[in-house]
Amino acid sequence: MDRPPLLRLALLLPGIAIALRPSLRALGSLHLNSPASRPAVVLNYSVLYFQQKVDHFGFNNPKTFKQRYLISDKHWQRDGGSILFYTGNEGDIVWFCNNTGFMWDVAEELKAMLVFAEHRYYGESLPFGADSFKDSRHLNFLTSEQALADFAELIRHLKRTIPGAGDQPVIAIGGSYGGMLAAWFRMKYPHVVVGALAASAPIWQFEDLVPCNVFMKIVTADFRKSGPNCSESIRRSWDAINRLSKTGSGLWWLAQALHLCSPLTLDDVQHFKEWISETWVNLAMVDYPYESNFLQPLPAWPIKVVCQYLKNPNVSDSLLLQNIFQALNVYYNYSGQAKCLNISETATSRLGILGWSYQACTEMVMPFCANGVDDMFEPFLWNLKQFSDECFNQWGVRPRPSWITTLYGGRNISSHSNIIFSNGDLDPWSGGGVTKDISDTLVAITIPEGAHHLDLRANNAYDPASVLSARSLEVRHMKQWIRGFHDNARRRH
């Protein structure tokens, strides 16, 4: 489906897509597969299904659907144990399970049962089956509130049906949009979960809580730090593309030089530039210290590898764009398998772009902009009216930009407790995250060398010291919550 520009941007997923040109793309959750240098760890879990109500907040719709969830109880011990509950986000839950090695790494220490719950409208958890994305009437139940209610009902079910689970503390864990859900779950259902780890959760990327250009500034800083003249080369590439695309022969040359799978027309140029922008954004999110395979197979510190090709901005347009191709090729063809570059693809199909597009057009309205001075992107403004019109044309709905702050409090969250907000300084989503302690129990952990929820990924020999200390601090907080829960239970008895 061809998306209008603003909507593409809005699609950036925290978990990975944005709303760039007031239209980039979606909040995906970035977890990553094991580095190619290591054998994949085989994870043992059971796949189960729970009948959920399609609508938790009305009483005249009896329809239900099967929500998929995964369970592993290998290390669970009832005495002093816990339940770690992954709040699934916009994609297939098996993929997130495989990319959240942290939970598997700490299960034994926390005597934990692991539960990974799939978000409604993603993976196999489709309220209307094949018709789930048919129109806005079928999509009407795709909201964060309905998803949180699903999680609460599922936990209630598990506690009732698994012997010994009823007296276990539950901790919500999530990354990106899933991290936002984990934080919001603790805020809205504090009687269900004793605490939450919200990794790379941009809960303030709404309305004017943060400047709309903070995201692109962080992406640019990552490239600036990774090689001399790297961000400047990218900044100059936009005018070079504009000049080359003025003629038919220039468009032909661009398609050849960048090895595109299909010819470029004048109408494609804006989309082409947004595809390149989105690639730089995705690289910033997955700038990990080792080989990974989250969005695409990538080398260690991929931006440093990219920047090796972008050392000289003072070259001809054609040479600059040939260098840009070499840089893009690191992201799209590190495996050497790609015969051409497809400008309609930037990330794995396991992220639910359709569902996220609808969420971005309703409640997950995150403003983005760039000025081309403090960042390396072509300038664009956040234009809510244009964005709203694009959403209406695609889905027949209009966004409610202030609903999330009305629902979850925006910056006014100091009355809550037991939430860890972790952010990596390399992650562009950290600009909309909580990066300073709000209270003794609403704590911020920053990871200077961390990209998008690096702390949720499995332990790795190449992990920087900062992520190791972040994980140990997270575990320390979780142990306190678990101990407090069991101490209170003993006192009651």
Coordinates of C-alpha atoms in Angstrom, one line a residue:
M1 CA 0.0 0.0 0.0
D2 CA 1.5 3.3 -1.0
R3 CA 1.6 5.7 2.0
P4 CA 1.4 9.4 1.9
P5 CA 4.5 11.2 3.1
L6 CA 3.5 12.3 6.5
L7 CA 2.0 9.0 7.3
R8 CA 5.2 7.2 6.4
L9 CA 7.0 9.4 8.9
A10 CA 4.4 8.8 11.6
L11 CA 5.1 5.2 11.1
L12 CA 8.5 5.2 12.6
L13 CA 8.3 2.3 15.0
P14 CA 9.6 3.1 18.5
G15 CA 10.0 -0.3 18.4
I16 CA 10.8 1.1 14.9
A17 CA 9.0 3.3 12.6
I18 CA 8.2 7.0 12.7
A19 CA 6.1 9.7 11.4
L20 CA 8.8 11.4 9.5
R21 CA 7.7 13.8 6.9
P22 CA 5.0 14.5 9.3
S23 CA 4.9 11.1 7.8
L24 CA 7.7 8.7 8.6
R25 CA 6.6 5.4 10.1
A26 CA 5.9 3.4 13.4
L27 CA 6.9 2.5 17.0
G28 CA 8.3 -0.9 16.6
S29 CA 9.9 -2.6 19.3
L30 CA 13.4 -3.4 18.6
H31 CA 14.7 -6.5 20.0
L32 CA 17.3 -8.3 18.2
N33 CA 18.2 -11.8 17.3
S34 CA 21.4 -13.3 18.5
P35 CA 24.5 -11.9 16.8
A36 CA 25.5 -13.9 13.7
S37 CA 28.8 -14.7 15.4
R38 CA 27.1 -16.7 18.1
P39 CA 25.0 -19.9 17.7
A40 CA 21.3 -19.1 18.3
V41 CA 20.1 -20.1 21.7
V42 CA 17.2 -22.5 21.6
L43 CA 14.4 -21.1 23.8
N44 CA 11.9 -23.6 25.2
Y45 CA 8.4 -22.3 25.8
S46 CA 4.8 -23.4 25.4
V47 CA 2.5 -21.6 23.0
L48 CA -1.0 -21.1 24.4
Y49 CA -4.2 -19.2 23.6
F50 CA -6.7 -17.3 25.8
Q51 CA -10.2 -16.2 24.8
Q52 CA -10.3 -12.4 25.1
K53 CA -13.2 -10.1 24.8
V54 CA -13.0 -8.0 21.6
D55 CA -14.3 -5.0 23.6
H56 CA -13.5 -4.8 27.3
F57 CA -15.3 -1.5 27.8
G58 CA -18.8 -2.1 26.4
F59 CA -21.4 -4.6 27.3
N60 CA -23.3 -5.3 24.1
N61 CA -20.5 -7.0 22.1
P62 CA -20.1 -10.7 23.1
K63 CA -17.4 -11.4 20.5
T64 CA -14.1 -13.0 21.6
F65 CA -10.8 -13.8 19.9
K66 CA -7.8 -16.0 20.7
Q67 CA -4.9 -14.1 22.1
R68 CA -1.6 -16.0 21.7
Y69 CA 0.9 -16.1 24.6
L70 CA 4.1 -17.9 25.4
I71 CA 5.1 -19.4 28.7
S72 CA 8.4 -20.8 30.1
D73 CA 8.5 -22.1 33.7
K74 CA 11.8 -23.8 33.7
H75 CA 13.3 -21.6 36.4
W76 CA 10.1 -20.7 38.3
Q77 CA 10.1 -21.4 42.0
R78 CA 7.0 -20.7 44.1
D79 CA 9.0 -19.9 47.2
G80 CA 10.1 -16.3 46.7
G81 CA 9.5 -16.5 42.9
S82 CA 8.0 -14.1 40.4
I83 CA 6.3 -13.8 37.0
L84 CA 8.0 -11.6 34.4
F85 CA 5.3 -10.5 31.9
Y86 CA 6.4 -9.1 28.5
T87 CA 3.8 -6.6 27.3
G88 CA 3.8 -7.4 23.6
N89 CA 3.9 -4.6 21.1
E90 CA 3.5 -4.1 17.4
G91 CA 4.6 -7.4 16.0
D92 CA 4.8 -11.2 16.2
I93 CA 5.3 -12.2 19.8
V94 CA 7.7 -15.1 18.9
W95 CA 10.0 -12.6 17.3
F96 CA 9.9 -10.3 20.4
C97 CA 10.5 -13.4 22.6
N98 CA 13.5 -14.4 20.6
N99 CA 14.9 -10.8 20.8
T100 CA 14.4 -10.2 24.6
G101 CA 17.3 -12.3 25.9
F102 CA 17.4 -10.3 29.1
M103 CA 14.3 -12.0 30.5
W104 CA 15.8 -15.4 29.7
D105 CA 19.1 -14.4 31.3
V106 CA 17.6 -13.3 34.6
A107 CA 14.9 -15.9 34.9
E108 CA 16.9 -18.2 37.2
E109 CA 18.1 -15.4 39.5
L110 CA 14.6 -14.1 39.9
K111 CA 13.0 -17.6 40.1
A112 CA 10.8 -16.4 37.4
M113 CA 8.1 -17.8 35.2
L114 CA 8.3 -16.0 31.8
V115 CA 5.1 -14.9 30.0
F116 CA 5.2 -13.2 26.6
A117 CA 1.7 -11.8 25.7
E118 CA 0.9 -10.9 22.1
H119 CA -0.7 -7.5 21.4
R120 CA -4.1 -7.6 19.8
Y121 CA -4.1 -7.1 16.0
Y122 CA -0.5 -8.4 15.7
G123 CA 0.9 -11.8 14.9
E124 CA -1.8 -14.4 15.3
S125 CA -3.9 -12.4 17.8
L126 CA -6.4 -11.0 15.3
P127 CA -9.9 -10.1 16.7
F128 CA -11.6 -10.5 13.3
G129 CA -9.2 -12.9 11.6
A130 CA -8.5 -12.0 8.0
D131 CA -11.0 -9.1 8.2
S132 CA -9.2 -7.4 11.1
F133 CA -7.7 -4.7 8.9
K134 CA -10.6 -4.4 6.5
D135 CA -11.9 -1.0 7.7
S136 CA -12.0 1.3 10.7
R137 CA -15.1 -0.5 12.0
H138 CA -13.0 -3.7 12.4
L139 CA -10.0 -1.7 13.7
N140 CA -12.0 0.2 16.3
F141 CA -10.7 -2.1 19.1
L142 CA -7.0 -1.5 18.3
T143 CA -6.1 0.8 21.2
S144 CA -3.5 0.7 24.0
E145 CA -6.3 0.7 26.6
Q146 CA -7.8 -2.5 25.1
A147 CA -4.4 -4.1 25.0
L148 CA -3.7 -3.3 28.6
A149 CA -7.1 -4.8 29.6
D150 CA -6.1 -7.9 27.6
F151 CA -2.9 -8.2 29.7
A152 CA -4.8 -7.7 33.0
E153 CA -7.4 -10.4 32.0
L154 CA -4.6 -12.8 31.0
I155 CA -2.7 -12.4 34.2
R156 CA -5.9 -12.9 36.2
H157 CA -6.5 -16.1 34.2
L158 CA -2.9 -17.4 34.8
K159 CA -3.2 -16.7 38.5
R160 CA -6.5 -18.6 38.7
T161 CA -5.4 -21.6 36.6
I162 CA -1.7 -22.3 37.3
P163 CA -1.2 -23.9 40.7
G164 CA 1.0 -21.6 42.9
A165 CA 0.8 -18.6 40.5
G166 CA -1.9 -16.8 42.5
D167 CA 0.5 -15.6 45.2
Q168 CA 3.4 -14.5 42.8
P169 CA 4.4 -10.9 42.1
V170 CA 4.1 -9.9 38.4
I171 CA 6.6 -7.5 36.8
A172 CA 5.8 -5.9 33.5
I173 CA 8.7 -5.7 31.0
G174 CA 8.6 -4.1 27.5
G175 CA 10.7 -2.2 25.0
S176 CA 9.8 0.7 22.7
Y177 CA 6.0 0.8 22.4
G178 CA 6.0 -2.3 24.6
G179 CA 8.0 -0.3 27.1
M180 CA 5.3 2.4 27.0
L181 CA 2.7 -0.3 27.6
A182 CA 4.7 -1.7 30.5
A183 CA 4.9 1.8 32.2
W184 CA 1.2 2.5 31.5
F185 CA 0.2 -1.0 32.8
R186 CA 1.8 -0.2 36.1
M187 CA 0.1 3.2 36.2
K188 CA -3.3 1.9 35.3
Y189 CA -3.2 -1.6 37.0
P190 CA -0.9 -1.2 40.0
H191 CA -2.8 -4.0 41.8
V192 CA -1.9 -6.4 39.0
V193 CA 1.8 -5.7 38.5
V194 CA 4.2 -4.7 41.4
G195 CA 6.5 -2.8 39.0
A196 CA 7.6 -2.2 35.4
L197 CA 10.8 -2.1 33.4
A198 CA 10.0 0.3 30.5
A199 CA 13.0 0.2 28.1
S200 CA 13.4 2.8 25.4
A201 CA 9.8 3.9 26.1
P202 CA 9.1 7.4 24.5
I203 CA 6.1 8.2 26.7
W204 CA 6.7 11.9 26.3
Q205 CA 6.9 11.9 22.4
F206 CA 3.4 13.5 22.3
E207 CA 2.0 16.9 21.8
D208 CA 4.6 19.5 22.8
L209 CA 6.1 17.6 25.7
V210 CA 9.4 17.5 23.9
P211 CA 10.5 19.5 20.8
C212 CA 9.5 17.8 17.6
N213 CA 13.1 17.9 16.2
V214 CA 14.7 16.1 19.2
F215 CA 14.5 12.7 17.5
M216 CA 16.3 13.8 14.3
K217 CA 18.9 15.6 16.3
I218 CA 19.9 12.4 18.1
V219 CA 20.0 10.4 14.9
T220 CA 22.3 13.1 13.5
A221 CA 24.5 13.1 16.6
D222 CA 25.0 9.4 16.2
F223 CA 26.3 9.8 12.7
R224 CA 28.4 12.9 13.6
K225 CA 30.2 10.9 16.3
S226 CA 30.7 7.9 14.1
G227 CA 32.9 9.4 11.4
P228 CA 34.4 12.7 10.2
N229 CA 32.0 14.6 7.9
C230 CA 29.5 11.7 7.9
S231 CA 26.4 13.7 8.9
E232 CA 27.5 16.5 6.6
S233 CA 27.8 14.2 3.6
I234 CA 24.2 13.0 4.3
R235 CA 23.0 16.6 4.7
R236 CA 24.4 17.5 1.3
S237 CA 23.0 14.4 -0.4
W238 CA 19.4 15.8 -0.5
D239 CA 20.3 18.8 -2.7
A240 CA 22.4 16.4 -4.9
I241 CA 19.3 14.1 -5.3
N242 CA 17.1 17.2 -6.1
R243 CA 19.5 18.4 -8.8
L244 CA 19.9 15.0 -10.4
S245 CA 16.2 14.3 -10.4
K246 CA 15.4 17.3 -12.5
T247 CA 15.9 15.4 -15.7
G248 CA 14.9 12.1 -17.0
S249 CA 18.5 11.0 -17.5
G250 CA 19.3 12.0 -14.0
L251 CA 16.5 9.9 -12.6
W252 CA 17.7 7.0 -14.7
W253 CA 21.2 7.5 -13.4
L254 CA 20.0 7.6 -9.8
A255 CA 18.1 4.3 -10.2
Q256 CA 21.2 2.7 -11.7
A257 CA 23.8 4.1 -9.3
L258 CA 21.7 3.1 -6.2
H259 CA 20.9 -0.3 -7.7
L260 CA 17.1 0.2 -7.2
C261 CA 14.8 -2.6 -8.1
S262 CA 12.5 -0.3 -10.1
P263 CA 13.0 2.9 -12.2
L264 CA 12.5 6.2 -10.5
T265 CA 10.0 8.7 -11.7
L266 CA 9.6 12.3 -10.7
D267 CA 6.6 11.3 -8.5
D268 CA 8.9 8.8 -6.7
V269 CA 11.5 11.3 -5.6
Q270 CA 10.0 12.4 -2.3
H271 CA 9.3 8.7 -1.3
F272 CA 12.8 7.8 -2.4
K273 CA 14.3 10.5 0.0
E274 CA 12.0 9.4 2.8
W275 CA 13.2 5.8 2.3
I276 CA 16.8 6.9 2.7
S277 CA 15.9 9.0 5.7
E278 CA 14.2 6.1 7.3
T279 CA 17.3 3.9 6.7
W280 CA 19.5 6.4 8.7
V281 CA 16.9 6.4 11.5
N282 CA 16.8 2.6 11.6
L283 CA 20.6 2.4 11.8
A284 CA 20.5 4.8 14.7
M285 CA 18.1 2.6 16.5
V286 CA 20.1 -0.6 16.0
D287 CA 23.6 0.8 16.4
Y288 CA 24.6 -2.3 18.5
P289 CA 28.2 -3.2 19.5
Y290 CA 28.0 -6.6 17.8
E291 CA 26.6 -8.2 14.7
S292 CA 22.8 -8.4 14.9
N293 CA 19.8 -9.4 12.8
F294 CA 16.9 -7.4 14.1
L295 CA 15.6 -5.2 11.3
Q296 CA 18.3 -6.4 8.8
P297 CA 21.5 -8.5 9.2
L298 CA 24.1 -5.8 10.3
P299 CA 27.7 -5.6 11.3
A300 CA 28.9 -4.4 14.8
W301 CA 28.6 -0.7 15.3
P302 CA 26.9 -0.4 11.8
I303 CA 27.0 3.5 11.7
K304 CA 30.8 3.4 12.0
V305 CA 30.8 1.1 9.0
V306 CA 28.4 3.3 7.1
C307 CA 30.4 6.4 7.8
Q308 CA 33.6 4.9 6.2
Y309 CA 31.9 5.7 2.9
L310 CA 30.9 9.2 3.8
K311 CA 34.1 10.9 4.7
N312 CA 34.2 13.6 2.0
P313 CA 31.1 15.8 1.5
N314 CA 33.0 18.0 -1.0
V315 CA 32.7 15.9 -4.1
S316 CA 30.5 15.9 -7.2
D317 CA 26.8 15.0 -6.9
S318 CA 27.4 11.8 -8.7
L319 CA 30.3 10.7 -6.5
L320 CA 28.4 11.7 -3.4
L321 CA 25.4 9.6 -4.4
Q322 CA 27.7 6.6 -5.3
N323 CA 29.0 6.9 -1.7
I324 CA 25.5 7.1 -0.4
F325 CA 24.8 3.8 -2.2
Q326 CA 27.8 2.1 -0.5
A327 CA 26.5 3.4 2.8
L328 CA 22.9 2.1 2.2
N329 CA 24.3 -1.2 1.0
V330 CA 25.7 -1.8 4.5
Y331 CA 22.1 -1.8 5.8
Y332 CA 20.4 -3.5 2.9
N333 CA 23.0 -6.0 1.7
Y334 CA 25.4 -6.8 4.6
S335 CA 24.7 -10.5 3.8
G336 CA 25.5 -10.0 0.1
Q337 CA 22.2 -11.6 -0.9
A338 CA 20.4 -8.5 -2.3
K339 CA 20.4 -8.1 -6.0
C340 CA 18.8 -4.7 -5.9
L341 CA 17.4 -2.2 -3.3
N342 CA 13.7 -2.0 -2.8
I343 CA 12.6 1.5 -1.7
S344 CA 9.3 0.2 -0.3
E345 CA 11.1 -1.9 2.4
T346 CA 13.2 -0.8 5.4
A347 CA 12.5 -3.4 8.1
T348 CA 11.5 -7.0 8.8
S349 CA 7.9 -8.1 7.9
R350 CA 7.5 -9.4 11.5
L351 CA 6.7 -5.8 12.6
G352 CA 3.0 -5.1 12.0
I353 CA 3.2 -1.9 9.9
L354 CA -0.5 -1.9 9.0
G355 CA -1.6 -2.0 12.6
W356 CA 0.9 0.6 13.6
S357 CA -0.2 2.9 10.8
Y358 CA -3.8 2.8 12.3
Q359 CA -2.5 3.4 15.8
A360 CA -0.4 6.3 14.6
C361 CA -3.5 7.7 13.0
T362 CA -5.6 7.5 16.2
E363 CA -4.0 7.8 19.6
M364 CA -0.2 7.3 19.0
V365 CA 0.3 10.7 17.4
M366 CA 4.0 11.6 17.7
P367 CA 5.1 14.9 16.2
F368 CA 8.4 14.8 14.2
C369 CA 10.2 17.6 12.4
A370 CA 13.6 18.6 11.1
N371 CA 15.2 22.0 10.2
G372 CA 18.3 20.8 8.3
V373 CA 20.6 22.9 10.6
D374 CA 20.6 21.1 13.9
D375 CA 20.1 17.8 12.0
M376 CA 21.2 16.2 8.7
F377 CA 17.7 15.9 7.2
E378 CA 15.8 17.8 4.6
P379 CA 13.7 20.4 6.6
F380 CA 10.1 19.5 7.2
L381 CA 7.4 20.8 9.6
W382 CA 5.0 18.9 11.7
N383 CA 1.7 19.6 10.0
L384 CA -1.2 18.0 12.0
K385 CA -3.9 19.0 9.5
Q386 CA -2.0 17.3 6.6
F387 CA -1.3 14.3 8.8
S388 CA -5.0 14.1 9.8
D389 CA -6.1 14.3 6.2
E390 CA -3.7 11.5 5.2
C391 CA -5.1 9.4 8.0
F392 CA -8.7 10.1 7.0
N393 CA -7.9 9.1 3.4
Q394 CA -6.3 5.9 4.4
W395 CA -8.4 4.7 7.4
G396 CA -11.4 7.0 7.5
V397 CA -10.4 8.2 11.0
R398 CA -8.8 11.3 12.4
P399 CA -6.1 11.4 15.1
R400 CA -6.7 12.6 18.7
P401 CA -3.3 14.2 19.4
S402 CA -4.0 14.9 23.1
W403 CA -5.7 11.7 24.1
I404 CA -2.5 9.8 25.3
T405 CA -1.6 12.6 27.6
T406 CA -5.2 12.8 28.9
L407 CA -5.2 9.1 29.5
Y408 CA -1.7 8.5 30.9
G409 CA -0.8 11.9 32.4
G410 CA 2.0 13.2 30.1
R411 CA 4.7 14.6 32.5
N412 CA 2.4 14.5 35.5
I413 CA 3.2 11.0 36.6
S414 CA 4.8 11.5 40.0
S415 CA 1.9 9.9 41.9
H416 CA 3.0 6.5 40.5
S417 CA 5.7 4.2 41.7
N418 CA 8.0 1.2 40.9
I419 CA 8.8 2.0 37.2
I420 CA 12.3 1.8 35.8
F421 CA 12.7 3.9 32.6
S422 CA 15.9 2.9 30.8
N423 CA 17.2 4.7 27.7
G424 CA 20.3 4.5 25.6
D425 CA 22.0 7.8 24.6
L426 CA 22.4 6.5 21.0
D427 CA 18.7 5.8 20.7
P428 CA 16.7 8.6 19.0
W429 CA 13.6 7.5 21.0
S430 CA 15.4 8.6 24.2
G431 CA 14.5 12.2 23.3
G432 CA 10.9 11.4 24.2
G433 CA 11.8 9.2 27.2
V434 CA 12.2 9.7 30.9
T435 CA 15.9 10.3 31.4
K436 CA 16.0 11.8 34.9
D437 CA 14.6 10.3 38.2
I438 CA 11.2 11.6 39.0
S439 CA 11.1 10.1 42.5
D440 CA 12.8 7.3 44.6
T441 CA 10.6 4.7 42.8
L442 CA 10.3 6.3 39.3
V443 CA 13.9 5.9 38.3
A444 CA 15.8 6.6 35.1
I445 CA 18.7 4.6 33.9
T446 CA 20.8 5.9 31.0
I447 CA 23.2 3.8 28.9
P448 CA 25.7 6.1 27.2
E449 CA 26.7 3.4 24.5
G450 CA 23.2 2.0 24.2
A451 CA 20.9 2.0 21.2
H452 CA 17.2 1.0 21.2
H453 CA 16.6 -1.1 24.3
L454 CA 20.0 -2.7 24.2
D455 CA 19.4 -3.7 27.9
L456 CA 16.6 -6.1 26.9
R457 CA 18.9 -8.0 24.5
A458 CA 20.8 -11.1 25.7
N459 CA 24.1 -10.8 27.4
N460 CA 26.9 -10.5 24.9
A461 CA 30.7 -10.6 25.2
Y462 CA 30.8 -7.3 23.3
D463 CA 28.3 -5.5 25.6
P464 CA 29.7 -2.1 26.9
A465 CA 30.2 -1.9 30.7
S466 CA 27.3 0.7 30.8
V467 CA 24.7 -1.8 29.7
L468 CA 26.0 -4.5 32.1
S469 CA 25.7 -2.1 35.1
A470 CA 22.2 -1.0 33.8
R471 CA 21.0 -4.6 33.8
S472 CA 22.3 -5.3 37.3
L473 CA 20.6 -2.1 38.6
E474 CA 17.4 -3.2 36.9
V475 CA 17.6 -6.6 38.6
R476 CA 18.3 -5.0 41.9
H477 CA 15.1 -3.0 41.7
M478 CA 13.1 -6.0 40.6
K479 CA 14.5 -8.1 43.5
Q480 CA 13.3 -5.3 45.9
W481 CA 9.8 -5.4 44.4
I482 CA 9.6 -9.2 44.7
R483 CA 11.0 -9.2 48.2
G484 CA 8.6 -6.5 49.3
F485 CA 5.6 -8.4 47.8
H486 CA 6.5 -11.6 49.6
D487 CA 7.3 -9.8 52.9
N488 CA 3.8 -8.1 52.8
A489 CA 2.2 -11.5 52.0
R490 CA 3.9 -13.1 55.0
R491 CA 2.8 -10.2 57.3
R492 CA -0.8 -10.6 56.2
H493 CA -0.7 -14.3 57.1

